[in-house]
PDB file of C-alpha atoms in Angstrom:
ATOM      1  CA  MET A  12     -22.171   5.653 -13.258  1.00 35.00           C
ATOM      2  CA  ASP A  13     -18.801   8.137 -13.668  1.00 39.00           C
ATOM      3  CA  TYR A  14     -16.688   9.329 -11.060  1.00 43.00           C
ATOM      4  CA  SER A  15     -14.411  12.535 -10.569  1.00 51.00           C
ATOM      5  CA  PHE A  16     -11.263  12.358  -8.706  1.00 68.00           C
ATOM      6  CA  ARG A  17     -10.019  14.475  -7.185  1.00 93.00           C
ATOM      7  CA  SER A  18      -7.784  12.065  -4.006  1.00 97.00           C
ATOM      8  CA  ASP A  19      -5.941   9.369  -3.641  1.00 98.00           C
ATOM      9  CA  LEU A  20      -5.503   8.390  -0.562  1.00 98.00           C
ATOM     10  CA  HIS A  21      -2.748   5.057  -1.434  1.00 98.00           C
ATOM     11  CA  LEU A  22       0.705   5.862  -3.045  1.00 98.00           C
ATOM     12  CA  HIS A  23       3.348   5.088  -2.569  1.00 97.00           C
ATOM     13  CA  THR A  24       6.996   6.257  -3.248  1.00 97.00           C
ATOM     14  CA  THR A  25      10.253   5.233  -3.106  1.00 94.00           C
ATOM     15  CA  HIS A  26      10.703   5.304   0.826  1.00 94.00           C
ATOM     16  CA  SER A  27       9.166   1.650  -0.012  1.00 92.00           C
ATOM     17  CA  ASP A  28       8.268   0.029  -3.122  1.00 90.00           C
ATOM     18  CA  GLY A  29       7.194   3.170  -5.170  1.00 93.00           C
ATOM     19  CA  ARG A  30       9.728   3.915  -7.804  1.00 92.00           C
ATOM     20  CA  LEU A  31       9.324   8.191  -7.546  1.00 96.00           C
ATOM     21  CA  SER A  32      11.003  10.234  -4.375  1.00 96.00           C
ATOM     22  CA  PRO A  33       8.459  11.951  -1.957  1.00 97.00           C
ATOM     23  CA  SER A  34       8.689  15.411  -3.698  1.00 98.00           C
ATOM     24  CA  ASP A  35       8.865  14.435  -7.601  1.00 98.00           C
ATOM     25  CA  LEU A  36       5.403  12.293  -6.503  1.00 98.00           C
ATOM     26  CA  MET A  37       4.156  15.497  -5.441  1.00 98.00           C
ATOM     27  CA  ALA A  38       5.163  16.772  -8.043  1.00 98.00           C
ATOM     28  CA  LEU A  39       2.994  14.769  -9.907  1.00 97.00           C
ATOM     29  CA  CYS A  40      -0.164  14.525  -7.970  1.00 97.00           C
ATOM     30  CA  TYR A  41       0.080  18.593  -8.598  1.00 96.00           C
ATOM     31  CA  GLU A  42       0.399  19.056 -11.980  1.00 96.00           C
ATOM     32  CA  ARG A  43      -2.469  16.095 -12.021  1.00 95.00           C
ATOM     33  CA  GLY A  44      -4.948  18.745 -10.190  1.00 95.00           C
ATOM     34  CA  LEU A  45      -5.197  16.617  -6.774  1.00 97.00           C
ATOM     35  CA  MET A  46      -6.502  18.409  -3.492  1.00 97.00           C
ATOM     36  CA  THR A  47      -5.685  15.602  -1.187  1.00 98.00           C
ATOM     37  CA  VAL A  48      -3.323  13.039  -0.832  1.00 98.00           C
ATOM     38  CA  SER A  49      -2.391  10.264   1.005  1.00 99.00           C
ATOM     39  CA  VAL A  50       1.219   8.398   0.587  1.00 98.00           C
ATOM     40  CA  THR A  51       0.864   5.039   2.692  1.00 98.00           C
ATOM     41  CA  ASP A  52       4.492   2.911   2.404  1.00 97.00           C
ATOM     42  CA  HIS A  53       4.688  -0.025   3.295  1.00 96.00           C
ATOM     43  CA  ASP A  54       5.840  -0.523   6.808  1.00 96.00           C
ATOM     44  CA  THR A  55       7.330   3.125   7.272  1.00 96.00           C
ATOM     45  CA  THR A  56       6.863   6.190   7.909  1.00 98.00           C
ATOM     46  CA  SER A  57      10.405   7.787   7.147  1.00 96.00           C
ATOM     47  CA  GLY A  58       9.080   9.974   3.991  1.00 96.00           C
ATOM     48  CA  ILE A  59       6.331  11.248   5.871  1.00 98.00           C
ATOM     49  CA  ASP A  60       7.915  14.627   6.850  1.00 98.00           C
ATOM     50  CA  GLU A  61       9.841  15.257   3.129  1.00 97.00           C
ATOM     51  CA  CYS A  62       5.809  14.131   1.354  1.00 98.00           C
ATOM     52  CA  GLU A  63       4.463  16.868   3.826  1.00 98.00           C
ATOM     53  CA  ALA A  64       7.069  19.587   3.269  1.00 98.00           C
ATOM     54  CA  ALA A  65       6.571  19.330  -0.778  1.00 98.00           C
ATOM     55  CA  ALA A  66       2.701  18.473   0.086  1.00 98.00           C
ATOM     56  CA  ASN A  67       2.595  22.516   1.725  1.00 98.00           C
ATOM     57  CA  LYS A  68       5.700  23.687  -1.645  1.00 98.00           C
ATOM     58  CA  HIS A  69       2.193  21.909  -3.649  1.00 98.00           C
ATOM     59  CA  ASP A  70      -0.571  23.659  -1.714  1.00 97.00           C
ATOM     60  CA  LEU A  71      -2.236  19.799  -1.399  1.00 98.00           C
ATOM     61  CA  ASP A  72      -3.944  18.562   1.228  1.00 98.00           C
ATOM     62  CA  PHE A  73      -2.070  15.704   3.193  1.00 98.00           C
ATOM     63  CA  ILE A  74      -2.856  12.940   4.990  1.00 98.00           C
ATOM     64  CA  PRO A  75       0.453  10.825   6.806  1.00 99.00           C
ATOM     65  CA  GLY A  76      -0.020   7.159   6.138  1.00 99.00           C
ATOM     66  CA  ILE A  77       1.218   3.886   6.376  1.00 99.00           C
ATOM     67  CA  GLU A  78       0.081  -0.027   4.581  1.00 98.00           C
ATOM     68  CA  PHE A  79       0.960  -2.580   7.266  1.00 98.00           C
ATOM     69  CA  GLY A  80      -0.122  -6.115   6.239  1.00 96.00           C
ATOM     70  CA  ALA A  81      -1.878  -8.274   7.822  1.00 98.00           C
ATOM     71  CA  LYS A  82      -2.615 -12.110   8.519  1.00 97.00           C
ATOM     72  CA  ALA A  83      -5.890 -13.876   7.736  1.00 96.00           C
ATOM     73  CA  ILE A  84      -8.016 -16.390   7.851  1.00 95.00           C
ATOM     74  CA  ARG A  85      -6.084 -17.577   4.189  1.00 93.00           C
ATOM     75  CA  GLY A  86      -2.708 -15.237   3.609  1.00 90.00           C
ATOM     76  CA  GLU A  87      -2.974 -12.004   4.255  1.00 94.00           C
ATOM     77  CA  ILE A  88      -4.335  -8.340   4.946  1.00 97.00           C
ATOM     78  CA  HIS A  89      -3.650  -4.932   4.174  1.00 97.00           C
ATOM     79  CA  ILE A  90      -4.814  -2.337   6.598  1.00 99.00           C
ATOM     80  CA  LEU A  91      -4.069   1.832   5.445  1.00 99.00           C
ATOM     81  CA  GLY A  92      -3.876   3.751   8.673  1.00 99.00           C
ATOM     82  CA  TYR A  93      -4.576   7.429   7.714  1.00 99.00           C
ATOM     83  CA  PHE A  94      -3.108  10.868  10.410  1.00 99.00           C
ATOM     84  CA  ILE A  95      -0.902   9.061  11.858  1.00 99.00           C
ATOM     85  CA  ASP A  96       2.022   9.821  14.163  1.00 98.00           C
ATOM     86  CA  PRO A  97       5.152   9.402  12.929  1.00 97.00           C
ATOM     87  CA  ASN A  98       6.845   9.994  16.077  1.00 96.00           C
ATOM     88  CA  ASN A  99       4.903   7.547  18.247  1.00 98.00           C
ATOM     89  CA  HIS A 100       6.745   5.315  19.725  1.00 98.00           C
ATOM     90  CA  ALA A 101       5.290   1.941  19.778  1.00 98.00           C
ATOM     91  CA  LEU A 102       4.335   2.528  16.439  1.00 98.00           C
ATOM     92  CA  GLN A 103       8.109   3.424  15.277  1.00 98.00           C
ATOM     93  CA  GLU A 104       9.089  -0.041  17.666  1.00 98.00           C
ATOM     94  CA  VAL A 105       6.959  -2.495  15.331  1.00 98.00           C
ATOM     95  CA  LEU A 106       7.841  -0.718  12.428  1.00 97.00           C
ATOM     96  CA  SER A 107      11.954  -1.497  13.416  1.00 96.00           C
ATOM     97  CA  ASP A 108      11.042  -5.507  14.013  1.00 97.00           C
ATOM     98  CA  LEU A 109       9.350  -5.305  10.518  1.00 96.00           C
ATOM     99  CA  GLN A 110      12.171  -4.065   8.167  1.00 94.00           C
ATOM    100  CA  GLU A 111      14.723  -5.914   9.838  1.00 94.00           C
ATOM    101  CA  ASP A 112      12.412  -8.945   8.374  1.00 94.00           C
ATOM    102  CA  ARG A 113      11.993  -7.200   5.264  1.00 91.00           C
ATOM    103  CA  LYS A 114      16.020  -7.353   5.014  1.00 93.00           C
ATOM    104  CA  THR A 115      16.222 -10.728   5.417  1.00 95.00           C
ATOM    105  CA  ARG A 116      13.154 -11.476   3.665  1.00 94.00           C
ATOM    106  CA  ALA A 117      14.804  -9.984   0.295  1.00 94.00           C
ATOM    107  CA  GLU A 118      18.509 -11.514   0.748  1.00 95.00           C
ATOM    108  CA  ARG A 119      17.071 -15.136   0.997  1.00 95.00           C
ATOM    109  CA  MET A 120      14.624 -14.529  -1.720  1.00 96.00           C
ATOM    110  CA  VAL A 121      17.923 -12.905  -4.015  1.00 96.00           C
ATOM    111  CA  ALA A 122      19.776 -16.421  -2.528  1.00 96.00           C
ATOM    112  CA  LEU A 123      17.126 -18.743  -3.741  1.00 96.00           C
ATOM    113  CA  LEU A 124      16.950 -17.197  -7.366  1.00 97.00           C
ATOM    114  CA  CYS A 125      20.367 -17.284  -7.386  1.00 97.00           C
ATOM    115  CA  GLN A 126      19.999 -21.333  -6.212  1.00 96.00           C
ATOM    116  CA  THR A 127      17.299 -21.891  -9.168  1.00 94.00           C
ATOM    117  CA  GLY A 128      19.217 -20.670 -12.045  1.00 95.00           C
ATOM    118  CA  THR A 129      17.674 -17.147 -11.895  1.00 97.00           C
ATOM    119  CA  PRO A 130      21.190 -14.844 -11.107  1.00 96.00           C
ATOM    120  CA  LEU A 131      21.160 -12.093  -9.249  1.00 96.00           C
ATOM    121  CA  SER A 132      22.429  -9.214  -7.468  1.00 95.00           C
ATOM    122  CA  TRP A 133      21.596  -8.602  -3.615  1.00 95.00           C
ATOM    123  CA  ASP A 134      23.326  -5.641  -4.141  1.00 95.00           C
ATOM    124  CA  ARG A 135      21.821  -4.192  -6.624  1.00 95.00           C
ATOM    125  CA  VAL A 136      18.352  -4.311  -5.660  1.00 95.00           C
ATOM    126  CA  SER A 137      19.516  -3.523  -2.025  1.00 92.00           C
ATOM    127  CA  GLU A 138      20.429  -0.294  -4.333  1.00 93.00           C
ATOM    128  CA  LEU A 139      17.188  -0.503  -6.122  1.00 91.00           C
ATOM    129  CA  ALA A 140      15.583  -0.314  -2.266  1.00 88.00           C
ATOM    130  CA  ARG A 141      17.435   3.537  -1.810  1.00 86.00           C
ATOM    131  CA  GLY A 142      17.918   2.854   1.965  1.00 82.00           C
ATOM    132  CA  GLY A 143      13.731   2.726   1.940  1.00 81.00           C
ATOM    133  CA  SER A 144      11.353  -0.531   3.381  1.00 80.00           C
ATOM    134  CA  VAL A 145      13.019  -3.058   1.075  1.00 89.00           C
ATOM    135  CA  GLY A 146      10.750  -5.846  -1.035  1.00 89.00           C
ATOM    136  CA  ARG A 147       9.373  -8.025  -3.540  1.00 90.00           C
ATOM    137  CA  PRO A 148       9.197  -5.153  -5.991  1.00 86.00           C
ATOM    138  CA  HIS A 149      12.476  -4.648  -5.930  1.00 91.00           C
ATOM    139  CA  ILE A 150      13.440  -7.680  -7.094  1.00 96.00           C
ATOM    140  CA  ALA A 151      11.176  -7.687  -9.711  1.00 93.00           C
ATOM    141  CA  GLN A 152      13.176  -4.425 -11.013  1.00 91.00           C
ATOM    142  CA  ALA A 153      15.851  -5.923 -11.209  1.00 95.00           C
ATOM    143  CA  LEU A 154      14.862  -9.308 -12.296  1.00 96.00           C
ATOM    144  CA  VAL A 155      13.360  -6.920 -15.111  1.00 94.00           C
ATOM    145  CA  GLU A 156      16.918  -5.089 -15.927  1.00 94.00           C
ATOM    146  CA  GLU A 157      18.837  -8.806 -15.803  1.00 95.00           C
ATOM    147  CA  GLY A 158      16.389  -9.094 -18.331  1.00 96.00           C
ATOM    148  CA  HIS A 159      14.555 -12.360 -16.603  1.00 97.00           C
ATOM    149  CA  ALA A 160      11.262 -10.649 -16.905  1.00 95.00           C
ATOM    150  CA  SER A 161       9.988  -8.004 -19.153  1.00 93.00           C
ATOM    151  CA  HIS A 162       8.008  -6.073 -16.969  1.00 92.00           C
ATOM    152  CA  PRO A 163       7.755  -5.804 -13.156  1.00 89.00           C
ATOM    153  CA  LYS A 164       4.411  -7.737 -12.444  1.00 88.00           C
ATOM    154  CA  ASP A 165       6.338 -10.399 -15.287  1.00 92.00           C
ATOM    155  CA  ALA A 166       8.693 -10.914 -12.966  1.00 93.00           C
ATOM    156  CA  PHE A 167       5.578 -11.922  -9.897  1.00 90.00           C
ATOM    157  CA  ASP A 168       2.962 -13.909 -11.696  1.00 89.00           C
ATOM    158  CA  ARG A 169       6.510 -16.013 -12.650  1.00 94.00           C
ATOM    159  CA  LEU A 170       9.173 -15.805 -10.656  1.00 96.00           C
ATOM    160  CA  ILE A 171       8.641 -14.527  -6.780  1.00 94.00           C
ATOM    161  CA  ASN A 172       4.774 -15.367  -6.293  1.00 91.00           C
ATOM    162  CA  TRP A 173       3.636 -17.171  -4.140  1.00 88.00           C
ATOM    163  CA  LYS A 174       4.114 -20.692  -5.445  1.00 89.00           C
ATOM    164  CA  ALA A 175       7.041 -20.488  -6.857  1.00 92.00           C
ATOM    165  CA  PRO A 176      10.414 -22.188  -5.637  1.00 92.00           C
ATOM    166  CA  ALA A 177      12.247 -18.060  -4.670  1.00 94.00           C
ATOM    167  CA  TYR A 178       8.969 -17.403  -2.366  1.00 93.00           C
ATOM    168  CA  VAL A 179      10.362 -16.277   0.759  1.00 94.00           C
ATOM    169  CA  ALA A 180       7.049 -15.321   3.435  1.00 91.00           C
ATOM    170  CA  ARG A 181       7.661 -12.108   5.086  1.00 90.00           C
ATOM    171  CA  LYS A 182       6.189 -11.739   8.950  1.00 91.00           C
ATOM    172  CA  LEU A 183       3.168 -10.285   9.662  1.00 96.00           C
ATOM    173  CA  ILE A 184       1.318  -9.005  12.026  1.00 98.00           C
ATOM    174  CA  GLN A 185      -2.231  -9.824  13.218  1.00 98.00           C
ATOM    175  CA  PRO A 186      -5.162  -6.569  12.447  1.00 98.00           C
ATOM    176  CA  ARG A 187      -6.177  -6.227  15.740  1.00 99.00           C
ATOM    177  CA  GLU A 188      -2.548  -5.097  16.400  1.00 98.00           C
ATOM    178  CA  ALA A 189      -2.155  -3.389  12.784  1.00 99.00           C
ATOM    179  CA  VAL A 190      -6.056  -1.978  14.015  1.00 99.00           C
ATOM    180  CA  ASP A 191      -4.213  -0.888  17.289  1.00 99.00           C
ATOM    181  CA  LEU A 192      -1.368   0.259  16.639  1.00 99.00           C
ATOM    182  CA  ILE A 193      -2.549   2.907  13.721  1.00 99.00           C
ATOM    183  CA  ASN A 194      -5.129   3.826  16.288  1.00 98.00           C
ATOM    184  CA  GLY A 195      -3.293   4.683  18.919  1.00 98.00           C
ATOM    185  CA  SER A 196      -1.332   6.806  16.773  1.00 98.00           C
ATOM    186  CA  GLY A 197      -4.097   9.186  16.763  1.00 98.00           C
ATOM    187  CA  GLY A 198      -4.672   7.883  12.742  1.00 99.00           C
ATOM    188  CA  LEU A 199      -7.807   5.634  11.703  1.00 99.00           C
ATOM    189  CA  ALA A 200      -7.687   2.275  10.456  1.00 99.00           C
ATOM    190  CA  VAL A 201      -9.213   1.462   6.714  1.00 99.00           C
ATOM    191  CA  LEU A 202      -9.418  -2.022   5.302  1.00 99.00           C
ATOM    192  CA  ALA A 203      -7.571  -1.780   2.081  1.00 98.00           C
ATOM    193  CA  HIS A 204      -7.938  -3.216  -1.611  1.00 97.00           C
ATOM    194  CA  PRO A 205     -10.804  -5.933  -0.693  1.00 97.00           C
ATOM    195  CA  LEU A 206     -11.358  -7.397  -4.312  1.00 97.00           C
ATOM    196  CA  GLU A 207      -9.193  -8.710  -6.346  1.00 93.00           C
ATOM    197  CA  SER A 208      -7.635  -6.587  -9.197  1.00 89.00           C
ATOM    198  CA  ARG A 209      -5.755  -7.809 -12.440  1.00 80.00           C
ATOM    199  CA  ALA A 210      -2.968  -4.758 -12.287  1.00 73.00           C
ATOM    200  CA  LYS A 211      -1.552  -6.620  -9.425  1.00 72.00           C
ATOM    201  CA  SER A 212      -0.332  -9.952  -9.169  1.00 58.00           C
ATOM    202  CA  GLY A 213      -1.495 -12.227  -7.133  1.00 62.00           C
ATOM    203  CA  ARG A 214      -4.194 -10.256  -5.785  1.00 76.00           C
ATOM    204  CA  ARG A 215      -7.336 -11.682  -4.929  1.00 88.00           C
ATOM    205  CA  GLU A 216     -10.417 -11.138  -3.005  1.00 95.00           C
ATOM    206  CA  ILE A 217      -9.487 -11.293   0.450  1.00 96.00           C
ATOM    207  CA  TYR A 218     -11.133 -15.302   1.803  1.00 95.00           C
ATOM    208  CA  GLU A 219     -13.850 -15.057   3.550  1.00 97.00           C
ATOM    209  CA  LEU A 220     -14.419 -11.132   3.322  1.00 98.00           C
ATOM    210  CA  GLU A 221     -17.617 -10.014   5.357  1.00 98.00           C
ATOM    211  CA  THR A 222     -15.617 -12.816   8.897  1.00 98.00           C
ATOM    212  CA  THR A 223     -12.715 -10.833   8.459  1.00 98.00           C
ATOM    213  CA  LEU A 224     -14.200  -7.571   7.697  1.00 98.00           C
ATOM    214  CA  ALA A 225     -17.044  -8.172  11.031  1.00 98.00           C
ATOM    215  CA  SER A 226     -14.207  -8.519  13.256  1.00 98.00           C
ATOM    216  CA  LEU A 227     -11.956  -5.814  11.884  1.00 99.00           C
ATOM    217  CA  VAL A 228     -15.039  -3.653  12.242  1.00 99.00           C
ATOM    218  CA  ASP A 229     -14.870  -4.966  15.783  1.00 99.00           C
ATOM    219  CA  PHE A 230     -11.115  -4.309  16.300  1.00 99.00           C
ATOM    220  CA  GLY A 231     -11.377  -0.472  15.353  1.00 99.00           C
ATOM    221  CA  ILE A 232     -11.624  -0.365  11.494  1.00 99.00           C
ATOM    222  CA  VAL A 233     -13.391   2.961  10.442  1.00 99.00           C
ATOM    223  CA  GLY A 234     -13.143   2.289   6.788  1.00 99.00           C
ATOM    224  CA  ILE A 235     -12.538   0.222   3.286  1.00 99.00           C
ATOM    225  CA  GLU A 236     -10.969   0.603   0.379  1.00 98.00           C
ATOM    226  CA  ALA A 237     -13.760   1.150  -2.822  1.00 98.00           C
ATOM    227  CA  TYR A 238     -12.229   3.373  -4.985  1.00 98.00           C
ATOM    228  CA  TYR A 239      -9.144   1.360  -5.326  1.00 96.00           C
ATOM    229  CA  GLY A 240      -6.946   0.514  -8.717  1.00 91.00           C
ATOM    230  CA  ASP A 241      -8.466  -1.084 -11.248  1.00 91.00           C
ATOM    231  CA  TYR A 242     -11.965  -1.544  -9.886  1.00 95.00           C
ATOM    232  CA  SER A 243     -14.954  -1.693 -11.784  1.00 95.00           C
ATOM    233  CA  ASN A 244     -17.428   0.529 -11.910  1.00 96.00           C
ATOM    234  CA  ASP A 245     -19.110  -3.017 -10.306  1.00 97.00           C
ATOM    235  CA  GLN A 246     -16.874  -4.055  -7.868  1.00 97.00           C
ATOM    236  CA  ILE A 247     -17.309  -0.255  -6.855  1.00 97.00           C
ATOM    237  CA  GLU A 248     -20.764  -0.273  -5.969  1.00 98.00           C
ATOM    238  CA  ARG A 249     -19.877  -4.082  -4.292  1.00 98.00           C
ATOM    239  CA  VAL A 250     -17.312  -2.008  -1.993  1.00 98.00           C
ATOM    240  CA  ILE A 251     -19.745   0.336  -1.311  1.00 98.00           C
ATOM    241  CA  THR A 252     -22.609  -1.475  -0.312  1.00 99.00           C
ATOM    242  CA  LEU A 253     -20.354  -3.069   2.431  1.00 98.00           C
ATOM    243  CA  ALA A 254     -18.839   0.089   3.655  1.00 99.00           C
ATOM    244  CA  ASN A 255     -23.114   0.957   4.154  1.00 98.00           C
ATOM    245  CA  LYS A 256     -23.799  -2.594   5.990  1.00 99.00           C
ATOM    246  CA  TYR A 257     -20.839  -2.164   7.986  1.00 98.00           C
ATOM    247  CA  GLY A 258     -21.189   2.013   8.755  1.00 98.00           C
ATOM    248  CA  LEU A 259     -17.573   2.179   6.994  1.00 99.00           C
ATOM    249  CA  VAL A 260     -16.216   4.927   5.523  1.00 99.00           C
ATOM    250  CA  PRO A 261     -15.511   4.249   1.366  1.00 98.00           C
ATOM    251  CA  CYS A 262     -12.481   5.257   0.368  1.00 98.00           C
ATOM    252  CA  GLY A 263      -9.705   4.795  -1.824  1.00 98.00           C
ATOM    253  CA  GLY A 264      -6.619   5.716  -4.228  1.00 97.00           C
ATOM    254  CA  SER A 265      -4.980   4.393  -7.012  1.00 96.00           C
ATOM    255  CA  ASP A 266      -1.509   2.728  -5.296  1.00 96.00           C
ATOM    256  CA  TYR A 267       0.112   3.965  -7.788  1.00 96.00           C
ATOM    257  CA  HIS A 268       3.970   2.823  -7.272  1.00 95.00           C
ATOM    258  CA  ALA A 269       5.568   4.237 -10.749  1.00 93.00           C
ATOM    259  CA  ALA A 270       6.349   0.440 -11.269  1.00 86.00           C
ATOM    260  CA  GLY A 271       6.171   0.667 -14.933  1.00 83.00           C
ATOM    261  CA  ASN A 272       3.623  -1.838 -14.982  1.00 81.00           C
ATOM    262  CA  PRO A 273       0.794  -2.336 -17.399  1.00 80.00           C
ATOM    263  CA  ILE A 274      -2.732  -1.266 -16.784  1.00 83.00           C
ATOM    264  CA  GLU A 275      -1.136   0.775 -13.617  1.00 88.00           C
ATOM    265  CA  PRO A 276      -3.899   3.190 -12.525  1.00 92.00           C
ATOM    266  CA  GLU A 277      -2.115   6.371 -12.942  1.00 93.00           C
ATOM    267  CA  PRO A 278      -2.068   9.407  -9.371  1.00 95.00           C
ATOM    268  CA  GLY A 279      -5.900  10.916  -9.360  1.00 91.00           C
ATOM    269  CA  GLU A 280      -7.704   7.983 -12.064  1.00 93.00           C
ATOM    270  CA  ILE A 281      -9.451   6.812  -9.099  1.00 95.00           C
ATOM    271  CA  GLY A 282      -9.787   7.656  -5.742  1.00 96.00           C
ATOM    272  CA  PRO A 283     -13.132   9.113  -3.043  1.00 97.00           C
ATOM    273  CA  PRO A 284     -15.033  11.374  -3.568  1.00 95.00           C
ATOM    274  CA  VAL A 285     -14.610  15.002  -0.905  1.00 94.00           C
ATOM    275  CA  GLU A 286     -17.802  13.195   1.080  1.00 96.00           C
ATOM    276  CA  SER A 287     -15.411  10.264   2.422  1.00 97.00           C
ATOM    277  CA  ILE A 288     -12.901  12.828   3.011  1.00 97.00           C
ATOM    278  CA  GLU A 289     -14.595  15.024   4.422  1.00 97.00           C
ATOM    279  CA  LEU A 290     -15.671  12.317   6.732  1.00 97.00           C
ATOM    280  CA  LEU A 291     -12.605  10.995   7.610  1.00 97.00           C
ATOM    281  CA  LYS A 292     -11.807  14.060   8.710  1.00 97.00           C
ATOM    282  CA  SER A 293     -14.583  14.671  11.322  1.00 98.00           C
ATOM    283  CA  LEU A 294     -13.436  11.136  12.148  1.00 98.00           C
ATOM    284  CA  LYS A 295      -9.963  11.690  13.269  1.00 93.00           C
ATOM    285  CA  PRO A 296      -9.226  12.005  17.259  1.00 86.00           C
ATOM    286  CA  ILE A 297      -8.553  15.637  18.529  1.00 75.00           C
TER     287      ILE A 297
END
């Protein structure tokens, strides 16, 4: 099946683990012919104002977003929020706590890398985060700079994946809390990347996917990412079938970070059709 995409609802900037500033990312989206975009930085809304201003400059339809990590039956799942109010007090309280945990975790991982024979500077990792939501991608980038890995995915695969000696688990909220925070801030919750992705290190299919999905529907999600990253047509069709079964909007996007990894999709290489955008907008609380 052939897909044509003018929307990308899964993008990251320097405010979390992307390498492009909001202004540069919006300029790239415009150059690539996109019409509707959402930036979904991890555990932060700090880039939304700059993104919106840059999107308006390029006449892009901008949807404020976020991406939460949440506990799962096994491992973790990610939940996207669209149309959120970044000034919501309850949301910001939780984000402040998650940001502090991210910093502590990253510091511990750098220390463990040093202890296990892979010297790395915390100052450089912090510098790469640029005051944003620090995480493993910044550690991976520093590892590449120091010659410990050939590209960020290589660093993830060998040095900082969940089985590696230097790995430290991060704080995760419960799925219901993530959905409640999104809904409580006027947004819509969507399950992110439910299936395996070759472009992402360690990205496997969600364990007991349908059980998880049924619970999330009860909690109040309205969509699921079908048009995601490097998904094959068969994967897209499988998720669309799940979306139809559970009454969800099939959403999606490239999950672009400008990370420099092999086969990383660029903005607009994949994304939801206009019908999905219209459905999401029709569900947005008034």
